[in-house]
Amino acid sequence: MIKIIHPSINDAKTWVRTKLMPSMTATDAVRRKVREQKSRDGTSSTFHRAFDGGFWLITGANTARALSGVSLRFLLKEEWDRWPADVEGQGDPDNLADAR
């Protein structure tokens, strides 16, 4: 499981729309591996995408719930210097993410 965390969910939406999706569309090898977006059945959506051997979650660092709840194998921190210093009174989002 891979989690990609942006400073906020709005930043994550922008990144998906302007960077990730165009890259996936332009790259045959990636497009073949990543399953189509199917939000109705829950297998894939804009922020949760299944691929052979796992899935990725894309979220924001601005909510504690988004930083917990799922065990991770890989964690990517985008624009880490723009993350909030504290998330909903639960502390540093960097520490919360690393605890996963």
XYZ file of C-alpha atoms in Angstrom:
100
model
C 0.000 0.000 0.000
C 1.239 3.428 -0.932
C -0.010 6.658 0.608
C 0.746 9.973 -1.047
C 0.104 12.903 1.280
C -0.237 16.522 0.153
C -0.599 19.614 2.373
C -4.402 19.563 1.867
C -7.017 17.586 0.001
C -7.365 20.523 -2.415
C -3.653 20.279 -3.191
C -4.108 16.533 -3.714
C -7.009 17.134 -6.143
C -4.938 19.615 -8.126
C -1.980 17.221 -8.281
C -4.149 14.320 -9.446
C -5.790 16.451 -12.140
C -2.705 18.269 -13.420
C 0.147 15.805 -12.874
C -0.891 12.238 -12.116
C -3.728 11.668 -14.576
C -1.937 13.244 -17.563
C 1.150 11.128 -16.785
C -0.901 7.953 -16.523
C -2.715 8.702 -19.760
C 0.549 9.330 -21.590
C 2.347 6.223 -20.301
C 1.166 2.904 -21.746
C 2.958 0.726 -19.189
C 1.406 2.553 -16.240
C -2.033 2.704 -17.828
C -2.005 -1.089 -18.295
C -1.130 -1.727 -14.631
C -3.483 0.722 -12.900
C -7.158 -0.201 -12.897
C -9.753 2.122 -14.344
C -11.511 4.539 -12.031
C -14.709 2.848 -10.787
C -16.103 4.704 -7.803
C -19.435 2.834 -7.784
C -17.952 -0.519 -6.821
C -15.308 0.983 -4.552
C -12.322 -0.692 -6.200
C -10.852 2.533 -7.517
C -11.574 6.241 -7.354
C -9.703 9.486 -7.790
C -7.901 9.111 -4.438
C -7.855 5.320 -4.097
C -6.477 3.484 -7.115
C -5.928 -0.255 -7.333
C -3.083 -1.858 -9.261
C -1.660 -5.381 -9.414
C -0.209 -6.092 -5.984
C -1.749 -3.191 -4.072
C -3.242 0.257 -4.205
C -2.445 3.864 -3.513
C -4.252 6.392 -1.371
C -3.891 10.093 -2.022
C -4.882 12.478 0.758
C -4.175 15.728 2.567
C -2.168 16.317 5.738
C -4.830 18.633 7.129
C -7.044 16.010 8.809
C -5.992 13.485 11.442
C -8.340 10.855 10.052
C -6.596 10.995 6.670
C -3.256 10.309 8.346
C -4.330 7.216 10.257
C -6.322 4.055 9.897
C -4.379 2.177 7.232
C -1.081 0.360 7.553
C 1.410 1.412 4.883
C 4.305 -0.058 3.016
C 5.379 3.200 1.336
C 4.730 6.806 2.313
C 5.330 9.767 0.007
C 5.179 13.295 1.408
C 4.481 15.957 -1.193
C 5.191 19.621 -0.444
C 6.113 18.605 3.092
C 7.252 22.121 3.993
C 3.663 23.352 3.480
C 2.059 20.855 5.876
C 0.329 22.288 8.961
C 2.254 22.293 12.236
C -0.628 20.665 14.123
C -3.621 18.641 12.940
C -6.853 18.996 14.887
C -4.986 19.147 18.206
C -3.458 15.705 17.648
C 0.045 16.900 16.920
C 2.512 17.051 14.073
C 1.073 15.477 10.898
C 4.542 14.238 9.972
C 4.697 12.161 13.170
C 1.115 10.933 12.660
C 1.923 9.842 9.100
C 5.171 8.137 10.148
C 3.276 6.158 12.815
C 1.415 4.397 10.021
